[in-house]
Amino acid sequence: MDWIKKCYSRLLIDNHITDLQPKFMSKFDPEQYVAMVRRSGVKSAMVYSCDHNGNCYYPTRVGHMHANLHGRDIFGETVRLLREAGIVPVAYYTTIFHNNAAKSHPEWRARDINGVDHHGRYHYCCPSQPGFLAFTMEQLAEVAAYPVDGFFVDMTFWPLVCQCPACVEKFGGPAPETIDWNNPEWVRFQRFRERTMAEFGQRLTDHLKSLRPKCSVVHQFSPVLHGWYLGQSSGIAAASDYGSGDFYGGRAQHRLGAKLLDAYTAHPPFEFMTSRCVNLNDHTSTRSEEELFLHAATTLANGGAYFFIDAINPDGTLEARTYERLGNVTRRLEPFTRCIETLRPRLEARCGLYFSMNSCVNSALDGVPLKELAEGSSNMGIRCNPLADEVSATGELLTRMKIPYRILTDRTEDWSGLDTVIVNNARYLSPEECARMREFVRRGGTLIATGMTSLQEPEGKCSGNFLLADLFGVDFTGEFTDTVSYLKTPEEGLTACLNDRCPLVRVRDAELLGTVTVPDYPANDPELYASIHSNPPGIDTDYAGLTLHRYGDGQCVYLYSTLLRHRNASQRAVGERLFRRFVSGALRSNLPPSTEVTLLRSENGSLVVALVNDQEEPSSVPLFHVEIEIPCAPVKSVRRVSDGRQVPVTMRDGKLLLTLERLDEVEMFEIIHQ
């Protein structure tokens, strides 16, 4: 697996072309393919062995070979030519989304409660079906016979809530008829889905490792942000050598997604995939060079390997202009790529942001019959995932305030170096996770928890109180607010929390910093209301809205609502005041809110400071006379990465002062300590 340590620039050329017309894939030329990859300047290329249509690009014994290849092994030829060109070949293989297998074997199909077994062009197989598992193992063995250095297994997630006979038998009966995240039986069913998919992924990984022990194996992990429906868990990360996924949610999602992939990565670096088109549904609308540059720079600034996705033309040809553009981007990135590739740094921060995959549920679906559930199948769309929304908004706020942070998960055991941990609405926490949080606070840390954090164990069990009630210093009453409520504090007055039912709690032995105010009438009652358009505050209660509790040598702040999820000025003001008081590690600078600053610690102990000026405008406006202060150990020297020049070491109030006369898009500094 040494290749992953050496390749921080990677490429995939999407190839999901059918054989419905003789011209499709008729002009594919492995030599042109490799020439284009070389023109892009990347060090690794992922090559299709089998696509979503179930078309194989090599002679397969157990599946369907693309008819227009007439037996020609273009996968093998391309892999050989890439290796001869010094480019690391990685095999792409699709599972679950496998049209040929699903159409050829109806008994393998995934089916929901209504008998739906596909959505549009995509047909699905179920991982619980023994025949499909055996077929997948055989195809992967065929692919593993080629001299590739790694395998990317795509679509290892649920495209629907499967109720095929194999799933019903494996679960021990049909799924509960109604979605209800308060019902342990429904939660148990969800955990069954997650375990089944994780076990499937792990079996594929173990199989490939048995055939090619030195090769890397990774599964598509973009569903980490897409909620419960796709049925992924941290078990998919456990089945992968590093984190990998493609995301399409813009700048904020990219910044969060990169840190998530880093947190789940066993063998760094993670890879963050960026389509050269605006999304995978668009074949021609190309991102600008600046967009591609900033996407890649953001990944590098978080310690990851950037990864471009192109799409092949139906006839099998590639657009030379695309690879010239990618080559331009790669050359501009070269000093930054070389720095990250050489130092192999990881994110460093005094603030941790907790992400609970178990808690990525949608309580708004409570009471919806499973037969009436309407969800799409894509992993590319924006789904309703309140926890991810709140974590993302919290991450944005930290970025705006120049507070570097890293992600913590249920798999993160090392909390060293952290002063503050923020836990957003992590409803389902295990006793082990709770113990880790208690110990962190007991030893002097600050924990900020919101909403329903620790209300239930992962399998749905609930005692009627928070598992961390002793840490919070508050008790859950068993009641919730309506979908509109208000936090009342002396500093900010009333601040709205909208579209969420929040737990009502009473102080046990915590300090009361704010209370809850509710409307006079139920939200959106058609007859009883104060204002026809809204639900204004009406009744002040003595329920705790914001509290502070001392525990051991540390402290815990509890916020009753998902207020941090909202990105409006009034909610952000509350969040900023809260973080200024309780979150350490803020960097003093004159940078605008849109600029991200990350700190990365290298293997040799040096510190890398990365600045990415990514704005909402199509072309980022340069920043002038930039200053930023970095708390760090005594400094021996500072090197500016863009041009390799040494810059003067200037200390101010015990902190290193970095200055730039002009910041266009990205800059990095390597700091060597005395």
XYZ file of C-alpha atoms in Angstrom:
674
model
C 0.000 0.000 0.000
C 3.000 2.310 -0.204
C 1.547 3.979 -3.289
C -1.031 5.923 -1.264
C 1.742 7.731 0.615
C 3.338 8.943 -2.617
C 0.331 9.980 -4.704
C -1.418 13.190 -3.664
C -2.759 13.861 -7.178
C -5.216 11.327 -8.600
C -7.724 10.909 -11.424
C -10.751 8.849 -12.427
C -12.341 8.830 -15.872
C -15.984 7.809 -15.433
C -17.026 5.111 -17.897
C -20.658 4.029 -17.591
C -21.270 3.729 -21.344
C -23.826 1.194 -22.585
C -23.427 -1.073 -25.618
C -26.878 -0.191 -27.033
C -25.334 1.223 -30.209
C -22.342 -0.153 -32.150
C -20.578 3.233 -32.019
C -20.499 3.309 -28.213
C -16.921 2.714 -26.981
C -15.873 1.898 -30.561
C -13.063 4.507 -30.563
C -11.571 3.782 -27.159
C -7.793 3.836 -27.394
C -5.763 2.855 -24.307
C -2.758 4.778 -25.632
C -4.792 7.976 -25.982
C -6.263 7.354 -22.537
C -2.825 7.110 -20.933
C -1.566 10.106 -22.925
C -4.413 12.197 -21.511
C -3.695 10.999 -17.977
C -0.058 11.989 -18.424
C -1.130 15.389 -19.742
C -3.162 15.949 -16.573
C 0.006 15.554 -14.493
C -1.475 13.247 -11.839
C 0.393 10.332 -10.265
C -2.432 7.796 -9.992
C -5.358 6.841 -12.229
C -8.424 4.764 -11.408
C -9.544 2.538 -14.309
C -12.966 0.955 -14.821
C -13.157 -2.809 -14.665
C -16.977 -2.963 -14.314
C -19.527 -0.137 -14.445
C -23.070 0.443 -13.129
C -24.498 -1.142 -16.256
C -22.687 -4.321 -15.312
C -20.477 -3.992 -18.399
C -16.988 -5.378 -17.889
C -14.043 -3.931 -19.793
C -12.094 -7.169 -19.692
C -13.071 -10.734 -20.739
C -15.195 -11.921 -17.827
C -16.183 -15.507 -17.179
C -19.093 -14.770 -14.857
C -20.542 -11.452 -16.021
C -21.210 -9.442 -19.171
C -18.420 -7.926 -21.260
C -19.138 -4.700 -23.119
C -20.294 -6.017 -26.493
C -18.581 -3.355 -28.594
C -15.136 -4.333 -27.360
C -15.468 -7.650 -29.232
C -13.402 -9.438 -26.615
C -10.619 -6.842 -26.413
C -9.224 -6.448 -22.887
C -9.024 -2.647 -22.678
C -8.885 -2.732 -18.881
C -5.758 -4.881 -18.962
C -4.160 -2.841 -21.758
C -4.803 0.424 -19.948
C -3.437 -0.883 -16.658
C -0.274 -2.100 -18.399
C 0.297 1.203 -20.222
C -0.295 3.238 -17.077
C 2.262 1.206 -15.208
C 4.763 1.601 -18.054
C 4.189 5.367 -17.912
C 4.940 5.433 -14.184
C 1.331 6.142 -13.204
C -0.146 4.045 -10.392
C -3.200 2.062 -11.632
C -6.181 1.508 -9.326
C -9.153 -0.671 -10.308
C -12.711 0.658 -10.141
C -15.468 -1.877 -9.477
C -19.161 -1.275 -8.800
C -21.368 -3.331 -6.525
C -25.083 -3.174 -5.528
C -25.692 -0.823 -8.505
C -25.113 -3.589 -11.049
C -27.725 -3.569 -13.813
C -26.676 -6.727 -15.610
C -26.625 -8.845 -12.464
C -30.002 -7.493 -11.286
C -31.660 -8.012 -14.666
C -30.135 -11.452 -15.231
C -30.949 -12.708 -11.730
C -34.296 -11.371 -10.443
C -33.813 -13.405 -7.273
C -30.785 -11.229 -6.363
C -32.655 -7.936 -6.549
C -33.046 -5.559 -3.655
C -36.745 -4.755 -3.171
C -38.523 -2.333 -0.892
C -41.809 -2.962 0.925
C -43.766 -1.962 -2.208
C -41.786 -4.274 -4.488
C -39.748 -1.454 -6.080
C -36.418 -2.876 -7.209
C -34.941 -0.019 -9.227
C -35.077 3.727 -9.748
C -34.873 4.969 -13.305
C -31.763 3.641 -14.995
C -30.313 2.094 -11.848
C -31.049 -1.535 -10.915
C -29.946 -2.994 -7.607
C -28.764 -6.239 -6.084
C -29.032 -7.030 -2.399
C -25.905 -7.830 -0.339
C -27.951 -10.292 1.749
C -28.410 -12.532 -1.295
C -25.816 -15.370 -1.161
C -25.825 -15.741 -4.935
C -24.978 -12.088 -5.480
C -22.206 -12.221 -2.896
C -20.664 -15.258 -4.601
C -20.933 -13.566 -8.000
C -19.265 -10.408 -6.665
C -16.441 -12.437 -5.142
C -15.830 -14.165 -8.491
C -15.764 -10.903 -10.432
C -13.415 -9.275 -7.924
C -11.107 -12.286 -8.214
C -11.001 -11.675 -11.962
C -10.103 -8.027 -11.453
C -7.521 -8.887 -8.791
C -5.627 -10.950 -11.375
C -4.459 -7.694 -12.980
C -1.360 -5.776 -11.752
C -3.183 -2.930 -10.038
C -2.053 -1.319 -6.783
C -5.487 -0.725 -5.304
C -9.223 -1.319 -5.561
C -12.055 1.190 -5.255
C -15.378 -0.544 -4.576
C -18.188 1.848 -5.430
C -21.794 2.049 -4.171
C -21.402 0.019 -0.983
C -24.635 1.415 0.440
C -28.392 0.778 0.386
C -30.294 2.355 -2.526
C -33.608 1.553 -0.782
C -34.988 0.055 2.428
C -34.734 -3.546 1.314
C -37.422 -6.081 2.235
C -36.386 -8.888 -0.096
C -36.834 -12.435 1.271
C -33.151 -12.701 2.193
C -33.251 -9.504 4.277
C -36.502 -10.476 6.003
C -35.075 -13.879 6.896
C -31.783 -12.421 8.083
C -33.491 -9.795 10.272
C -35.884 -12.390 11.649
C -39.033 -10.882 10.192
C -40.253 -7.855 8.247
C -39.241 -4.314 9.143
C -41.483 -2.291 11.477
C -44.362 -0.864 9.464
C -43.813 2.702 10.637
C -40.696 4.854 10.911
C -40.180 5.909 14.515
C -36.765 6.890 15.852
C -38.093 6.598 19.419
C -39.028 2.959 18.846
C -36.127 0.597 19.710
C -37.454 -1.956 17.199
C -37.167 0.550 14.328
C -33.703 1.580 15.498
C -32.713 -2.091 15.742
C -33.811 -2.554 12.146
C -31.711 0.417 11.054
C -28.668 -1.001 12.846
C -29.341 -4.315 11.067
C -29.172 -2.489 7.723
C -25.922 -0.797 8.707
C -24.313 -3.994 10.002
C -25.375 -5.954 6.931
C -23.772 -3.440 4.590
C -20.637 -3.143 6.721
C -20.261 -6.921 6.862
C -20.703 -7.112 3.090
C -18.037 -4.457 2.579
C -15.654 -6.166 4.982
C -16.085 -9.528 3.233
C -15.186 -7.941 -0.096
C -12.160 -6.278 1.477
C -10.998 -9.498 3.139
C -11.436 -11.358 -0.139
C -9.332 -8.852 -2.077
C -6.689 -8.767 0.651
C -6.447 -12.562 0.545
C -5.761 -12.361 -3.183
C -3.558 -9.239 -3.169
C -2.280 -8.580 0.384
C -0.187 -5.557 -0.591
C -2.996 -3.757 -2.419
C -5.199 -1.080 -0.899
C -8.973 -1.485 -0.726
C -11.394 1.388 -0.238
C -15.178 1.733 -0.380
C -17.193 4.743 -1.482
C -17.784 6.773 1.693
C -19.624 9.894 0.505
C -22.859 8.618 2.171
C -21.237 9.662 5.467
C -23.089 12.979 4.947
C -26.302 11.619 3.451
C -28.111 10.269 6.464
C -29.776 7.055 7.555
C -31.441 6.040 4.291
C -28.271 4.853 2.532
C -27.493 2.685 5.550
C -23.779 3.284 5.905
C -21.929 3.282 9.219
C -18.385 3.667 10.426
C -18.090 -0.040 9.602
C -17.578 0.936 5.961
C -14.642 3.111 7.035
C -13.300 0.137 9.014
C -13.425 -1.928 5.810
C -11.369 0.716 3.957
C -7.673 1.509 4.072
C -8.392 5.233 3.734
C -11.327 7.594 3.325
C -12.592 8.321 -0.178
C -15.698 9.857 -1.695
C -17.169 12.323 -4.173
C -19.203 15.279 -2.876
C -21.282 17.910 -4.687
C -22.525 20.222 -1.926
C -20.249 23.232 -2.391
C -17.516 24.887 -0.360
C -18.880 24.253 3.144
C -19.499 20.579 2.425
C -16.014 20.235 0.944
C -14.346 21.693 4.020
C -16.346 19.457 6.348
C -16.147 16.388 4.097
C -12.362 16.610 3.919
C -12.078 16.624 7.707
C -14.542 13.748 7.976
C -12.576 11.622 5.526
C -9.385 12.448 7.399
C -10.977 11.394 10.704
C -12.094 8.040 9.278
C -8.808 7.320 7.473
C -6.679 4.472 8.789
C -3.762 5.038 6.397
C -3.416 8.666 5.296
C -3.923 10.490 3.113
C -7.636 10.466 2.405
C -8.744 11.330 -1.128
C -11.439 13.878 -1.935
C -13.033 13.471 -5.355
C -13.999 16.528 -7.409
C -15.856 16.269 -10.712
C -14.453 18.481 -13.472
C -18.105 19.008 -14.485
C -20.484 20.829 -12.163
C -21.879 17.412 -11.180
C -22.028 13.869 -12.511
C -25.379 14.491 -14.198
C -23.840 17.104 -16.499
C -21.509 15.846 -19.223
C -20.286 19.158 -20.637
C -20.584 22.029 -18.117
C -16.976 22.256 -16.959
C -15.807 23.969 -13.805
C -13.365 26.818 -14.335
C -9.661 26.301 -13.742
C -9.914 28.475 -10.642
C -12.738 26.320 -9.240
C -10.752 23.142 -9.834
C -7.649 24.764 -8.345
C -9.479 25.862 -5.191
C -11.140 22.461 -4.779
C -7.774 20.718 -4.957
C -6.100 23.330 -2.741
C -8.779 22.873 -0.067
C -8.106 19.141 -0.048
C -4.347 19.673 0.251
C -4.888 22.257 3.004
C -6.621 19.515 5.002
C -3.808 17.035 4.378
C -5.567 15.019 1.669
C -4.913 13.823 -1.878
C -6.895 15.715 -4.493
C -8.733 13.629 -7.045
C -10.339 14.764 -10.306
C -13.226 12.988 -12.049
C -13.751 13.276 -15.800
C -16.291 11.432 -17.974
C -15.517 9.578 -21.180
C -17.460 10.356 -24.354
C -19.920 7.663 -25.531
C -17.625 6.688 -28.415
C -14.739 6.153 -25.998
C -12.766 9.305 -26.788
C -11.543 11.973 -24.377
C -11.416 15.772 -24.706
C -7.801 16.949 -24.909
C -8.767 20.434 -23.678
C -9.954 18.937 -20.402
C -6.562 17.389 -19.716
C -4.736 20.555 -20.702
C -6.880 22.373 -18.127
C -6.197 19.725 -15.487
C -2.489 19.898 -16.338
C -2.527 23.661 -15.790
C -4.162 23.177 -12.396
C -1.707 20.445 -11.409
C 1.269 22.642 -12.319
C -0.083 25.588 -10.297
C -0.571 23.262 -7.337
C 2.895 21.738 -7.597
C 4.667 23.570 -4.732
C 1.759 22.910 -2.362
C 1.365 19.297 -3.475
C 5.098 18.697 -3.063
C 5.010 20.186 0.440
C 2.074 18.038 1.612
C 3.395 14.951 -0.177
C 6.817 15.338 1.436
C 5.710 16.209 4.959
C 2.524 14.071 5.039
C 0.976 16.268 7.745
C -2.288 15.651 9.602
C -4.776 18.196 10.883
C -3.931 19.687 14.261
C -6.379 21.640 16.411
C -7.329 22.420 19.976
C -11.017 22.152 19.062
C -12.766 18.912 18.131
C -16.124 18.631 16.340
C -17.895 15.345 17.052
C -19.695 13.516 14.242
C -22.032 10.653 15.173
C -23.040 8.571 12.142
C -25.439 6.644 14.379
C -27.316 9.902 14.994
C -27.792 10.876 11.351
C -31.548 10.315 11.493
C -34.549 12.338 10.345
C -37.079 12.629 13.160
C -39.444 14.503 10.842
C -40.279 11.069 9.376
C -41.584 9.739 12.699
C -45.030 8.253 12.104
C -44.577 7.858 8.344
C -45.557 4.340 7.200
C -42.680 2.588 5.464
C -44.989 2.022 2.489
C -45.282 5.787 2.050
C -41.585 6.590 2.345
C -40.406 8.562 -0.677
C -36.631 8.835 -0.969
C -34.413 8.900 -4.038
C -31.576 6.452 -4.560
C -28.677 8.712 -5.444
C -25.690 9.415 -3.218
C -25.232 12.762 -4.964
C -28.354 14.610 -3.853
C -28.759 16.780 -0.778
C -30.721 14.780 1.769
C -32.484 15.758 4.956
C -29.824 15.086 7.576
C -30.308 17.502 10.486
C -27.206 16.328 12.332
C -24.962 16.851 9.304
C -26.575 20.258 8.778
C -25.793 21.305 12.345
C -22.240 19.952 12.249
C -21.667 21.693 8.907
C -23.021 25.017 10.179
C -20.923 24.692 13.337
C -17.864 24.002 11.193
C -18.630 27.094 9.108
C -18.860 29.186 12.258
C -15.523 27.878 13.511
C -13.966 28.649 10.124
C -15.394 32.179 10.168
C -13.924 32.702 13.642
C -10.555 31.246 12.555
C -10.743 28.395 15.051
C -8.998 25.375 13.480
C -10.803 22.125 14.240
C -10.668 18.437 13.509
C -13.425 15.829 13.433
C -13.905 13.182 16.115
C -15.961 10.024 15.566
C -16.861 6.854 17.434
C -13.584 5.440 16.050
C -11.429 8.275 17.447
C -9.678 7.171 20.610
C -6.935 9.814 20.667
C -8.296 13.121 22.002
C -4.872 14.474 22.924
C -4.207 18.137 22.256
C -7.880 19.078 22.466
C -9.186 21.707 24.873
C -12.784 21.834 23.612
C -15.104 19.288 21.977
C -18.440 20.261 20.426
C -21.058 17.503 20.204
C -23.971 18.395 17.924
C -27.220 16.552 18.646
C -25.547 13.150 18.914
C -28.718 11.342 19.946
C -27.368 7.768 19.880
C -24.144 7.356 21.846
C -22.615 4.157 23.162
C -21.488 3.772 26.778
C -17.912 3.777 25.453
C -18.401 7.113 23.695
C -20.009 8.590 26.810
C -17.156 7.359 28.984
C -14.659 9.019 26.647
C -16.518 12.330 26.945
C -16.725 12.135 30.725
C -13.019 11.410 31.016
C -12.185 14.308 28.668
C -14.095 16.763 30.861
C -12.890 15.236 34.127
C -9.309 15.872 33.034
C -9.997 19.562 32.342
C -11.637 19.722 28.927
C -14.674 21.733 27.878
C -17.580 19.866 26.271
C -20.348 21.745 24.438
C -23.365 19.501 23.764
C -26.619 20.330 22.005
C -30.126 18.962 21.670
C -30.711 15.261 22.172
C -27.077 14.300 22.695
C -26.846 10.935 24.542
C -30.623 10.471 24.870
C -30.438 6.889 23.547
C -27.953 4.081 23.097
C -27.139 2.986 19.522
C -29.748 0.178 19.551
C -32.470 2.608 20.665
C -32.572 1.886 24.398
C -33.544 4.926 26.481
C -33.658 5.229 30.268
C -35.834 8.331 30.061
C -32.867 10.606 30.710
C -29.616 11.546 29.013
C -26.822 9.017 29.386
C -24.677 12.058 30.151
C -27.136 13.763 32.533
C -24.493 13.722 35.273
C -22.068 15.493 32.955
C -24.626 17.995 31.650
C -26.031 18.786 35.094
C -29.562 18.747 33.657
C -32.370 16.173 33.439
C -34.668 15.458 30.513
C -38.344 15.904 31.414
C -39.624 13.538 28.744
C -41.246 16.464 26.919
C -40.244 18.361 23.783
C -40.875 21.827 22.444
C -43.026 22.326 19.391
C -41.213 23.059 16.127
C -40.701 26.700 17.166
C -39.050 27.810 20.400
C -36.739 30.548 21.635
C -33.572 30.705 23.706
C -33.671 33.621 26.155
C -30.354 34.916 27.506
C -29.408 38.189 29.215
C -26.871 38.977 26.479
C -28.856 38.208 23.316
C -32.470 38.359 24.469
C -34.610 35.985 22.395
C -33.127 33.849 19.625
C -35.337 31.557 17.549
C -34.906 27.854 16.951
C -37.070 26.802 14.017
C -38.213 23.536 12.453
C -36.981 21.315 15.275
C -38.546 19.700 18.332
C -36.067 20.199 21.155
C -35.874 18.445 24.540
C -37.205 20.312 27.566
C -34.816 19.970 30.490
C -34.549 21.139 34.073
C -31.424 22.057 35.986
C -30.043 19.382 38.305
C -26.931 21.150 39.609
C -25.797 23.296 36.666
C -25.587 27.082 36.384
C -28.511 28.482 34.394
C -27.343 30.746 31.546
C -30.567 30.874 29.522
C -34.168 29.693 29.519
C -36.733 28.558 26.952
C -39.581 30.721 25.666
C -42.410 29.223 23.604
C -45.230 30.646 21.441
C -48.702 31.187 22.928
C -50.199 28.489 20.706
C -48.950 25.345 18.934
C -46.868 26.130 15.888
C -48.881 26.317 12.662
C -52.265 25.697 14.317
C -54.787 26.747 11.617
C -57.162 28.460 14.081
C -55.212 29.463 17.178
C -52.289 31.813 16.616
C -50.859 35.182 17.574
C -49.595 36.160 14.128
C -50.886 34.699 10.882
C -47.418 34.477 9.342
C -45.244 33.332 12.226
C -45.163 31.962 15.755
C -43.803 34.809 17.933
C -42.488 34.243 21.464
C -45.268 34.286 24.053
C -44.641 32.328 27.255
C -41.436 32.427 29.285
C -40.746 29.079 30.954
C -38.317 27.924 33.619
C -36.966 25.145 31.396
C -33.206 25.335 30.942
C -32.066 26.524 27.533
C -28.351 27.036 28.182
C -26.389 25.761 31.171
C -22.849 25.467 32.506
C -21.808 22.561 34.736
C -18.473 21.978 36.431
C -17.328 18.363 36.308
C -13.967 17.223 37.627
C -11.367 19.700 36.420
C -13.445 20.660 33.369
C -16.820 21.995 32.396
C -19.806 21.110 30.236
C -22.039 23.558 28.370
C -25.471 22.269 27.355
C -27.639 24.008 24.721
C -31.175 22.613 24.513
C -31.737 23.277 20.801
C -30.256 22.855 17.329
C -29.838 26.627 17.159
C -26.288 26.249 15.798
C -27.786 24.644 12.700
C -29.185 28.008 11.556
C -26.937 30.268 9.508
C -28.788 33.561 10.086
C -27.026 36.510 11.719
C -28.954 36.312 15.002
C -28.252 32.608 15.539
C -24.628 33.051 14.485
C -24.262 35.868 17.022
C -25.302 33.484 19.805
C -22.906 30.836 18.516
C -20.046 33.330 18.247
C -20.597 34.573 21.809
C -20.719 30.985 23.051
C -17.532 30.011 21.220
C -15.639 33.152 22.210
C -16.337 32.264 25.841
C -15.787 28.524 25.808
C -13.720 27.495 22.732
C -9.958 27.986 22.765
C -7.540 28.072 19.853
C -8.877 31.042 17.850
C -6.254 32.634 15.583
C -6.101 36.406 15.536
C -6.043 37.717 11.962
C -7.475 40.276 9.563
C -8.718 37.597 7.176
C -12.363 37.699 5.981
C -14.813 34.992 7.178
C -14.646 33.104 3.870
C -10.926 32.293 4.151
C -10.131 28.963 5.770
C -7.001 28.531 7.881
C -5.868 25.027 8.763
C -2.963 23.821 10.887
C -1.254 20.548 10.049
C 1.471 18.736 11.979
C 4.014 16.852 9.864
C 5.707 13.576 10.627
C 8.981 15.409 11.373
C 7.283 17.754 13.847
C 7.121 20.877 11.708
C 3.884 22.851 11.482
C 2.163 23.732 8.201
C -0.161 26.729 8.102
C -2.502 26.720 5.079
C -4.670 29.630 3.908
C -7.338 29.108 1.220
C -9.108 32.223 -0.082
C -12.244 30.587 -1.520
C -15.141 33.028 -1.892
C -18.694 32.645 -3.154
C -17.903 34.829 -6.175
C -16.970 32.996 -9.394
C -13.498 34.549 -9.162
C -12.046 35.136 -5.694
C -10.998 38.711 -4.942
C -7.345 38.992 -3.824
C -6.676 39.886 -0.196
C -4.013 42.473 0.668
C -1.854 43.097 3.751
C -2.843 39.799 5.373
C -1.790 39.170 8.971
C -2.339 36.104 11.124
C -0.941 35.095 14.495
C -0.096 31.445 15.204
C 0.437 30.180 18.766
C 3.324 27.727 18.594
C 6.554 26.572 20.191
C 9.743 28.653 19.654
C 10.409 29.018 15.931
C 13.702 28.386 14.139
C 12.634 29.248 10.588
C 9.621 29.841 8.338
C 9.431 28.843 4.673
C 6.790 30.172 2.276
C 5.678 27.157 0.267
C 4.617 28.900 -2.973
C 8.136 30.046 -3.812
C 10.273 28.219 -1.223
C 11.632 31.464 0.249
C 12.537 31.886 3.892
C 10.555 34.654 5.574
C 11.544 36.625 8.670
C 10.543 35.146 12.010
C 8.463 37.812 13.741
C 7.057 37.211 17.201
C 4.322 39.319 18.808
C 2.970 38.693 22.301
C 4.497 35.245 22.278
C 2.922 34.294 18.937
C 4.344 33.945 15.421
C 3.167 36.726 13.104
C 2.751 35.689 9.455
C 2.219 38.412 6.856
C 1.371 38.461 3.159
C 1.229 41.525 0.996
C -1.215 39.692 -1.287
C -3.161 36.430 -1.065
C -4.762 35.379 -4.325
C -6.120 31.887 -3.670
C -3.822 29.775 -1.547
C -0.620 29.985 0.452
C 1.147 27.712 2.892
C 3.955 28.191 5.394
C 6.188 25.503 6.840
C 7.280 26.356 10.381
C 10.385 24.652 11.783
C 10.635 24.717 15.573
C 13.821 25.281 17.529
